[in-house]
Amino acid sequence: MALTDQGLTDAAKALELGLATGLGAIGPGVGVGFIFGKTIEAVGRQPELRGQLQGLMWLGFALTEAIVFYALGMAFVAFSIA
Amino acid sequence: MISILAASSSFDPVAEFTDFISNPYVDLPLGLDINKAVIYIWMAGLLATLLPLYVIRRGLKPRPDGAQTTAEAVYDMTENQIARAGLPEEGMRLWFPYVASLFFFIWMMNLIGFIPLPFGDHKVDLFGLDVPQFQIYAATANLSVTLALTLCTFFIQHIEGVRHNGVIGYLKSWMPSGLPAFGIKTAPLLILIAFIEVISQFVRIVSLSFRLFFNLLAGHLVIAVFLAIAVLLGGGQLVFWPVHLLVGLPMGVAIFALEFTLIAGLQAFIFASLSAIYIGGAIHPDH
């Protein structure tokens, strides 16, 4: 099978999409784990603050989780213009 | 834009979300076309208006039934968890309705986005009738929709900040507290901080709109990829049907359930909460 320019571009694009999204998901993954773990810890110490802590937890979760979408967005942009 | 019955090997994820713009239902000048996203926004707006109106107009009872209990719980959440968490007391009367409407509107747009409706671009021949494919498509999986909502919050925030603190006072309030006085030695540091604070105000537009947009876009894409995984692997043929039955279908349904129950409401909650926090922070900078 001959290696054409088009085939090389397609392969690079596929690699780019996967690598950018996957690498971009590492940091937010760690961050989301921290947020849930720390909230569980805090509720374990002071169960009476559960309601307030949960509100903060969801806010922090969404803020952290959004970071993976920056990577995904940039990956799509590079995917469609390459 | 994702067709449930997608059966194509050339699956371009970006084109799936841009195709409908070039073939609107009604073509109007100035880009005011009525396309699929507009129809979805109208449906969500109607639902968000009529559903609470229906619950209230049929009479509130001292012993509430299921619908009334749900409506009261959601209203209570918008007031105490979203508005009071961000807005100061003098901003509540004016901006609590705005934040609550944001929450309801975005929530309805997200929920409608996960119900398969016959708005597909491809027609299916069903007993001799040309029926559009059922598909899931969210208006919020569209950058223009989320950007418009974000710009509303952005302008409200700055107008309210200037109205309550004056131009100079409001711009000063962007700087963090506890900085040294302006002098020869501290000037470079202060200018750098001011520069970063100004940029961060504009980054808010990007982060607020992209969060909602990509959450819904990625959610729909992942559902579509899992439901079509056997077709994608088989190059357009359903040769890998055990993969579809064992992996694609259960994972697709699981992610659909997660998105429908958690993400749709959570993203609306986050958008409304952050709007309240931004507006509240502009009204009362040290709040």
Short mmCIF file of C-alpha atoms in Angstrom, two decimals:
data_model
loop_
_atom_site.label_atom_id
_atom_site.label_comp_id
_atom_site.label_asym_id
_atom_site.label_seq_id
_atom_site.Cartn_x
_atom_site.Cartn_y
_atom_site.Cartn_z
CA MET A 1 0.00 0.00 0.00
CA ALA A 2 1.50 3.29 -1.10
CA LEU A 3 1.82 6.09 1.37
CA THR A 4 0.04 9.06 -0.18
CA ASP A 5 0.02 12.66 1.02
CA GLN A 6 -3.72 12.43 1.67
CA GLY A 7 -3.29 9.28 3.70
CA LEU A 8 -0.52 10.86 5.75
CA THR A 9 -2.68 13.93 6.41
CA ASP A 10 -5.61 11.78 7.47
CA ALA A 11 -3.44 9.76 9.81
CA ALA A 12 -1.94 12.91 11.33
CA LYS A 13 -5.40 14.39 11.79
CA ALA A 14 -6.68 11.27 13.51
CA LEU A 15 -3.62 11.20 15.79
CA GLU A 16 -4.02 14.91 16.52
CA LEU A 17 -7.65 14.58 17.54
CA GLY A 18 -6.98 11.64 19.80
CA LEU A 19 -3.79 12.99 21.36
CA ALA A 20 -5.08 16.50 21.96
CA THR A 21 -8.29 15.30 23.59
CA GLY A 22 -6.62 12.55 25.58
CA LEU A 23 -3.75 14.68 26.90
CA GLY A 24 -6.15 17.49 27.62
CA ALA A 25 -8.32 15.16 29.69
CA ILE A 26 -5.54 14.20 32.12
CA GLY A 27 -5.42 17.43 34.08
CA PRO A 28 -9.17 17.95 34.46
CA GLY A 29 -9.50 14.25 35.38
CA VAL A 30 -7.10 14.70 38.28
CA GLY A 31 -8.80 17.95 39.23
CA VAL A 32 -12.31 16.50 39.27
CA GLY A 33 -11.08 13.61 41.38
CA PHE A 34 -9.55 16.06 43.85
CA ILE A 35 -12.75 18.06 44.10
CA PHE A 36 -14.96 15.05 44.84
CA GLY A 37 -12.42 13.48 47.19
CA LYS A 38 -11.91 16.67 49.18
CA THR A 39 -15.67 17.21 49.41
CA ILE A 40 -16.14 13.69 50.78
CA GLU A 41 -13.35 14.40 53.28
CA ALA A 42 -14.91 17.68 54.33
CA VAL A 43 -18.39 16.13 54.73
CA GLY A 44 -16.79 13.39 56.79
CA ARG A 45 -15.39 16.01 59.15
CA GLN A 46 -18.39 18.31 59.28
CA PRO A 47 -21.51 16.50 58.06
CA GLU A 48 -23.71 19.48 58.97
CA LEU A 49 -22.16 21.54 56.13
CA ARG A 50 -23.11 19.01 53.49
CA GLY A 51 -25.57 21.25 51.64
CA GLN A 52 -23.21 24.20 51.25
CA LEU A 53 -20.29 21.98 50.35
CA GLN A 54 -22.29 20.22 47.66
CA GLY A 55 -23.16 23.50 45.96
CA LEU A 56 -19.51 24.49 45.92
CA MET A 57 -18.55 21.01 44.75
CA TRP A 58 -20.77 21.16 41.67
CA LEU A 59 -19.52 24.66 40.84
CA GLY A 60 -15.91 23.51 41.08
CA PHE A 61 -16.68 20.35 39.15
CA ALA A 62 -18.14 22.26 36.23
CA LEU A 63 -15.34 24.82 36.20
CA THR A 64 -12.70 22.08 36.15
CA GLU A 65 -14.51 19.87 33.70
CA ALA A 66 -14.78 22.72 31.22
CA ILE A 67 -11.01 22.70 30.73
CA VAL A 68 -11.16 19.41 28.83
CA PHE A 69 -13.51 21.08 26.37
CA TYR A 70 -10.94 23.75 25.56
CA ALA A 71 -8.64 20.94 24.45
CA LEU A 72 -11.47 19.28 22.56
CA GLY A 73 -12.42 22.55 20.89
CA MET A 74 -8.88 23.29 19.79
CA ALA A 75 -8.56 19.70 18.57
CA PHE A 76 -11.67 20.13 16.41
CA VAL A 77 -10.41 23.42 15.04
CA ALA A 78 -7.09 21.85 14.07
CA PHE A 79 -8.95 18.80 12.73
CA SER A 80 -11.15 20.84 10.41
CA ILE A 81 -8.59 23.32 9.06
CA ALA A 82 -5.69 20.88 8.52
CA MET B 1 -27.71 17.01 13.96
CA ILE B 2 -26.80 13.53 15.03
CA SER B 3 -28.96 10.99 13.34
CA ILE B 4 -29.78 8.03 15.52
CA LEU B 5 -29.78 5.87 12.43
CA ALA B 6 -26.48 7.21 11.14
CA ALA B 7 -25.11 4.66 8.74
CA SER B 8 -22.25 6.38 7.01
CA SER B 9 -18.58 5.53 7.17
CA SER B 10 -17.47 9.07 6.35
CA PHE B 11 -18.40 10.52 9.71
CA ASP B 12 -17.14 14.09 9.98
CA PRO B 13 -17.86 15.24 13.52
CA VAL B 14 -17.61 18.94 12.72
CA ALA B 15 -19.83 18.87 9.63
CA GLU B 16 -22.54 17.18 11.70
CA PHE B 17 -23.00 20.42 13.59
CA THR B 18 -22.63 22.91 10.75
CA ASP B 19 -24.62 21.42 7.86
CA PHE B 20 -28.03 22.64 8.97
CA ILE B 21 -26.92 26.30 8.80
CA SER B 22 -26.61 26.18 5.01
CA ASN B 23 -30.08 24.70 4.45
CA PRO B 24 -32.56 26.60 6.65
CA TYR B 25 -36.31 26.04 6.60
CA VAL B 26 -37.04 29.71 5.85
CA ASP B 27 -34.37 31.82 4.19
CA LEU B 28 -34.44 35.40 5.46
CA PRO B 29 -32.01 38.28 4.83
CA LEU B 30 -29.37 39.48 7.33
CA GLY B 31 -28.75 35.91 8.49
CA LEU B 32 -32.10 35.78 10.29
CA ASP B 33 -32.82 32.36 8.81
CA ILE B 34 -35.22 30.05 10.55
CA ASN B 35 -33.22 26.85 10.81
CA LYS B 36 -33.26 23.89 13.11
CA ALA B 37 -31.54 25.65 16.01
CA VAL B 38 -34.14 28.43 15.91
CA ILE B 39 -36.99 25.90 15.99
CA TYR B 40 -35.36 24.22 19.01
CA ILE B 41 -34.97 27.57 20.79
CA TRP B 42 -38.63 28.38 20.19
CA MET B 43 -39.72 25.01 21.54
CA ALA B 44 -37.55 25.46 24.62
CA GLY B 45 -38.81 28.98 25.19
CA LEU B 46 -42.44 27.85 24.88
CA LEU B 47 -41.85 24.98 27.30
CA ALA B 48 -39.98 27.12 29.81
CA THR B 49 -42.83 29.66 29.76
CA LEU B 50 -45.89 27.45 29.55
CA LEU B 51 -44.89 24.66 31.94
CA PRO B 52 -44.54 26.84 35.07
CA LEU B 53 -47.57 28.93 33.97
CA TYR B 54 -49.66 25.76 33.70
CA VAL B 55 -48.62 24.58 37.16
CA ILE B 56 -49.45 27.96 38.72
CA ARG B 57 -52.64 28.77 36.79
CA ARG B 58 -54.42 25.52 37.59
CA GLY B 59 -54.38 26.59 41.23
CA LEU B 60 -51.80 26.14 43.97
CA LYS B 61 -52.90 23.83 46.73
CA PRO B 62 -51.92 23.79 50.40
CA ARG B 63 -51.27 20.07 50.01
CA PRO B 64 -49.14 20.06 46.85
CA ASP B 65 -49.15 17.20 44.37
CA GLY B 66 -46.15 15.98 42.39
CA ALA B 67 -46.01 18.72 39.77
CA GLN B 68 -46.41 21.52 42.31
CA THR B 69 -43.77 20.01 44.60
CA THR B 70 -41.31 19.82 41.70
CA ALA B 71 -42.04 23.38 40.61
CA GLU B 72 -41.61 24.64 44.17
CA ALA B 73 -38.34 22.72 44.61
CA VAL B 74 -36.92 24.13 41.36
CA TYR B 75 -38.04 27.66 42.23
CA ASP B 76 -36.52 27.31 45.69
CA MET B 77 -33.25 26.15 44.13
CA THR B 78 -33.09 29.06 41.69
CA GLU B 79 -33.72 31.52 44.53
CA ASN B 80 -31.51 30.12 47.29
CA GLN B 81 -28.78 28.16 45.51
CA ILE B 82 -28.31 30.28 42.38
CA ALA B 83 -29.45 33.86 43.00
CA ARG B 84 -28.72 34.34 46.71
CA ALA B 85 -25.31 32.69 46.36
CA GLY B 86 -24.15 35.38 43.96
CA LEU B 87 -26.39 38.44 44.04
CA PRO B 88 -26.39 40.98 46.88
CA GLU B 89 -29.71 41.97 48.45
CA GLU B 90 -30.20 45.15 46.39
CA GLY B 91 -29.67 43.24 43.14
CA MET B 92 -32.14 40.47 43.93
CA ARG B 93 -35.30 42.30 42.86
CA LEU B 94 -33.93 43.20 39.44
CA TRP B 95 -31.72 40.24 38.55
CA PHE B 96 -33.21 37.22 40.28
CA PRO B 97 -35.83 36.91 37.48
CA TYR B 98 -33.07 37.10 34.87
CA VAL B 99 -30.95 34.39 36.47
CA ALA B 100 -33.93 32.13 37.09
CA SER B 101 -35.09 32.54 33.47
CA LEU B 102 -31.59 31.72 32.29
CA PHE B 103 -31.68 28.53 34.33
CA PHE B 104 -35.11 27.43 33.07
CA PHE B 105 -34.42 28.34 29.45
CA ILE B 106 -31.05 26.59 29.24
CA TRP B 107 -32.35 23.58 31.14
CA MET B 108 -35.27 23.21 28.73
CA MET B 109 -32.98 23.62 25.69
CA ASN B 110 -30.69 20.91 27.07
CA LEU B 111 -33.53 18.54 27.94
CA ILE B 112 -35.23 18.91 24.54
CA GLY B 113 -31.82 18.24 23.03
CA PHE B 114 -31.82 14.70 24.37
CA ILE B 115 -35.29 13.74 23.14
CA PRO B 116 -35.23 12.17 19.66
CA LEU B 117 -37.40 14.37 17.41
CA PRO B 118 -38.09 14.10 13.69
CA PHE B 119 -35.86 16.98 12.55
CA GLY B 120 -33.18 14.98 10.73
CA ASP B 121 -31.71 16.17 7.45
CA HIS B 122 -31.98 12.78 5.80
CA LYS B 123 -35.36 11.30 4.90
CA VAL B 124 -36.30 7.70 5.60
CA ASP B 125 -38.79 5.83 3.46
CA LEU B 126 -41.32 4.50 5.99
CA PHE B 127 -44.29 2.66 4.42
CA GLY B 128 -44.11 4.92 1.35
CA LEU B 129 -43.87 8.16 3.35
CA ASP B 130 -40.79 10.39 3.41
CA VAL B 131 -40.26 10.74 7.15
CA PRO B 132 -37.34 12.77 8.49
CA GLN B 133 -34.97 10.77 10.63
CA PHE B 134 -35.35 10.99 14.36
CA GLN B 135 -32.33 12.64 15.86
CA ILE B 136 -31.09 14.32 18.99
CA TYR B 137 -29.91 17.87 18.52
CA ALA B 138 -29.52 20.62 21.12
CA ALA B 139 -29.76 24.33 20.41
CA THR B 140 -27.10 24.84 23.07
CA ALA B 141 -24.68 22.67 21.05
CA ASN B 142 -24.34 25.82 18.94
CA LEU B 143 -21.80 28.49 19.73
CA SER B 144 -24.03 31.37 18.55
CA VAL B 145 -26.76 30.45 21.05
CA THR B 146 -24.49 30.20 24.07
CA LEU B 147 -22.48 33.25 22.97
CA ALA B 148 -25.65 35.35 22.75
CA LEU B 149 -26.67 34.34 26.27
CA THR B 150 -23.14 35.03 27.53
CA LEU B 151 -23.08 38.49 25.94
CA CYS B 152 -26.36 39.32 27.74
CA THR B 153 -24.67 38.51 31.06
CA PHE B 154 -21.50 40.35 30.03
CA PHE B 155 -23.26 43.62 29.20
CA ILE B 156 -25.57 43.42 32.21
CA GLN B 157 -22.55 42.89 34.45
CA HIS B 158 -20.66 45.95 33.22
CA ILE B 159 -23.71 48.22 33.00
CA GLU B 160 -24.73 47.32 36.54
CA GLY B 161 -21.16 47.77 37.78
CA VAL B 162 -20.94 51.26 36.29
CA ARG B 163 -24.44 52.17 37.53
CA HIS B 164 -23.69 51.22 41.13
CA ASN B 165 -20.04 52.25 41.47
CA GLY B 166 -19.36 54.82 38.75
CA VAL B 167 -16.89 54.26 35.93
CA ILE B 168 -13.72 54.92 37.96
CA GLY B 169 -14.93 53.02 41.02
CA TYR B 170 -15.97 50.04 38.93
CA LEU B 171 -12.69 49.86 37.02
CA LYS B 172 -10.80 50.15 40.31
CA SER B 173 -12.81 47.27 41.73
CA TRP B 174 -11.31 44.93 39.10
CA MET B 175 -7.95 45.16 40.88
CA PRO B 176 -7.47 42.73 43.76
CA SER B 177 -7.37 44.27 47.23
CA GLY B 178 -4.17 44.68 49.27
CA LEU B 179 -1.97 46.00 46.47
CA PRO B 180 0.79 48.55 47.22
CA ALA B 181 0.25 52.21 46.32
CA PHE B 182 1.12 53.42 42.83
CA GLY B 183 4.77 54.54 42.67
CA ILE B 184 7.88 54.33 40.53
CA LYS B 185 8.85 50.90 41.86
CA THR B 186 5.41 49.32 41.91
CA ALA B 187 4.20 50.67 38.55
CA PRO B 188 5.35 47.73 36.34
CA LEU B 189 3.76 45.21 38.70
CA LEU B 190 0.50 47.15 38.95
CA ILE B 191 0.29 47.60 35.17
CA LEU B 192 0.88 43.90 34.68
CA ILE B 193 -1.86 43.02 37.18
CA ALA B 194 -4.25 45.48 35.54
CA PHE B 195 -3.50 43.96 32.14
CA ILE B 196 -4.21 40.45 33.45
CA GLU B 197 -7.44 41.55 35.14
CA VAL B 198 -8.71 43.19 31.95
CA ILE B 199 -7.94 40.04 29.96
CA SER B 200 -9.65 37.88 32.56
CA GLN B 201 -12.84 39.91 32.14
CA PHE B 202 -12.88 39.01 28.44
CA VAL B 203 -11.86 35.41 29.03
CA ARG B 204 -15.10 35.11 31.00
CA ILE B 205 -17.03 35.43 27.73
CA VAL B 206 -15.06 32.57 26.21
CA SER B 207 -15.18 30.29 29.25
CA LEU B 208 -18.87 30.83 29.97
CA SER B 209 -20.02 30.23 26.39
CA PHE B 210 -17.56 27.43 25.54
CA ARG B 211 -18.37 25.46 28.68
CA LEU B 212 -22.04 25.12 27.83
CA PHE B 213 -21.42 24.72 24.09
CA PHE B 214 -18.79 21.99 24.28
CA ASN B 215 -20.49 20.11 27.11
CA LEU B 216 -23.57 19.61 24.98
CA LEU B 217 -21.62 19.11 21.73
CA ALA B 218 -19.31 16.52 23.27
CA GLY B 219 -22.21 14.79 25.00
CA HIS B 220 -24.09 14.39 21.73
CA LEU B 221 -20.95 13.35 19.88
CA VAL B 222 -20.06 10.64 22.41
CA ILE B 223 -23.59 9.23 22.31
CA ALA B 224 -23.47 9.21 18.49
CA VAL B 225 -20.04 7.60 18.35
CA PHE B 226 -21.03 4.82 20.75
CA LEU B 227 -24.31 4.13 18.96
CA ALA B 228 -22.54 4.05 15.60
CA ILE B 229 -19.31 2.39 16.76
CA ALA B 230 -19.99 -0.90 14.93
CA VAL B 231 -20.77 0.94 11.70
CA LEU B 232 -17.68 3.13 12.04
CA LEU B 233 -15.43 0.11 12.64
CA GLY B 234 -16.98 -1.89 9.83
CA GLY B 235 -16.56 0.83 7.23
CA GLY B 236 -20.27 1.41 6.66
CA GLN B 237 -21.39 -2.21 7.12
CA LEU B 238 -22.80 -3.75 10.26
CA VAL B 239 -20.29 -6.62 10.33
CA PHE B 240 -19.29 -5.91 13.92
CA TRP B 241 -22.82 -6.23 15.29
CA PRO B 242 -21.68 -8.02 18.50
CA VAL B 243 -19.58 -4.94 19.29
CA HIS B 244 -22.68 -2.86 18.79
CA LEU B 245 -24.76 -5.04 21.11
CA LEU B 246 -22.10 -5.54 23.80
CA VAL B 247 -20.31 -2.18 23.85
CA GLY B 248 -21.97 0.47 21.73
CA LEU B 249 -25.59 0.18 22.81
CA PRO B 250 -25.06 -0.15 26.61
CA MET B 251 -22.46 2.61 26.69
CA GLY B 252 -24.60 4.86 24.51
CA VAL B 253 -27.63 4.37 26.75
CA ALA B 254 -25.54 4.87 29.91
CA ILE B 255 -24.04 8.13 28.66
CA PHE B 256 -27.44 9.25 27.44
CA ALA B 257 -28.84 8.68 30.96
CA LEU B 258 -25.92 10.57 32.54
CA GLU B 259 -26.30 13.49 30.16
CA PHE B 260 -30.08 13.69 30.45
CA THR B 261 -30.30 13.50 34.22
CA LEU B 262 -27.11 15.20 35.40
CA ILE B 263 -25.32 17.24 32.74
CA ALA B 264 -28.38 18.97 31.26
CA GLY B 265 -29.43 20.39 34.62
CA LEU B 266 -25.91 20.92 35.95
CA GLN B 267 -24.78 23.03 33.01
CA ALA B 268 -27.88 25.21 33.26
CA PHE B 269 -27.21 25.55 37.00
CA ILE B 270 -23.58 26.50 36.41
CA PHE B 271 -24.40 29.05 33.72
CA ALA B 272 -27.03 30.74 35.89
CA SER B 273 -24.83 30.57 39.01
CA LEU B 274 -21.84 32.15 37.30
CA SER B 275 -24.07 34.84 35.76
CA ALA B 276 -25.35 35.65 39.25
CA ILE B 277 -21.83 35.71 40.67
CA TYR B 278 -20.53 37.96 37.88
CA ILE B 279 -23.43 40.43 38.17
CA GLY B 280 -23.30 40.35 41.96
CA GLY B 281 -19.55 40.93 41.92
CA ALA B 282 -20.02 43.98 39.72
CA ILE B 283 -22.78 45.47 41.92
CA HIS B 284 -20.90 44.90 45.18
CA PRO B 285 -17.20 44.52 44.39
CA ASP B 286 -16.19 43.56 47.94
CA HIS B 287 -19.15 41.25 48.42
#
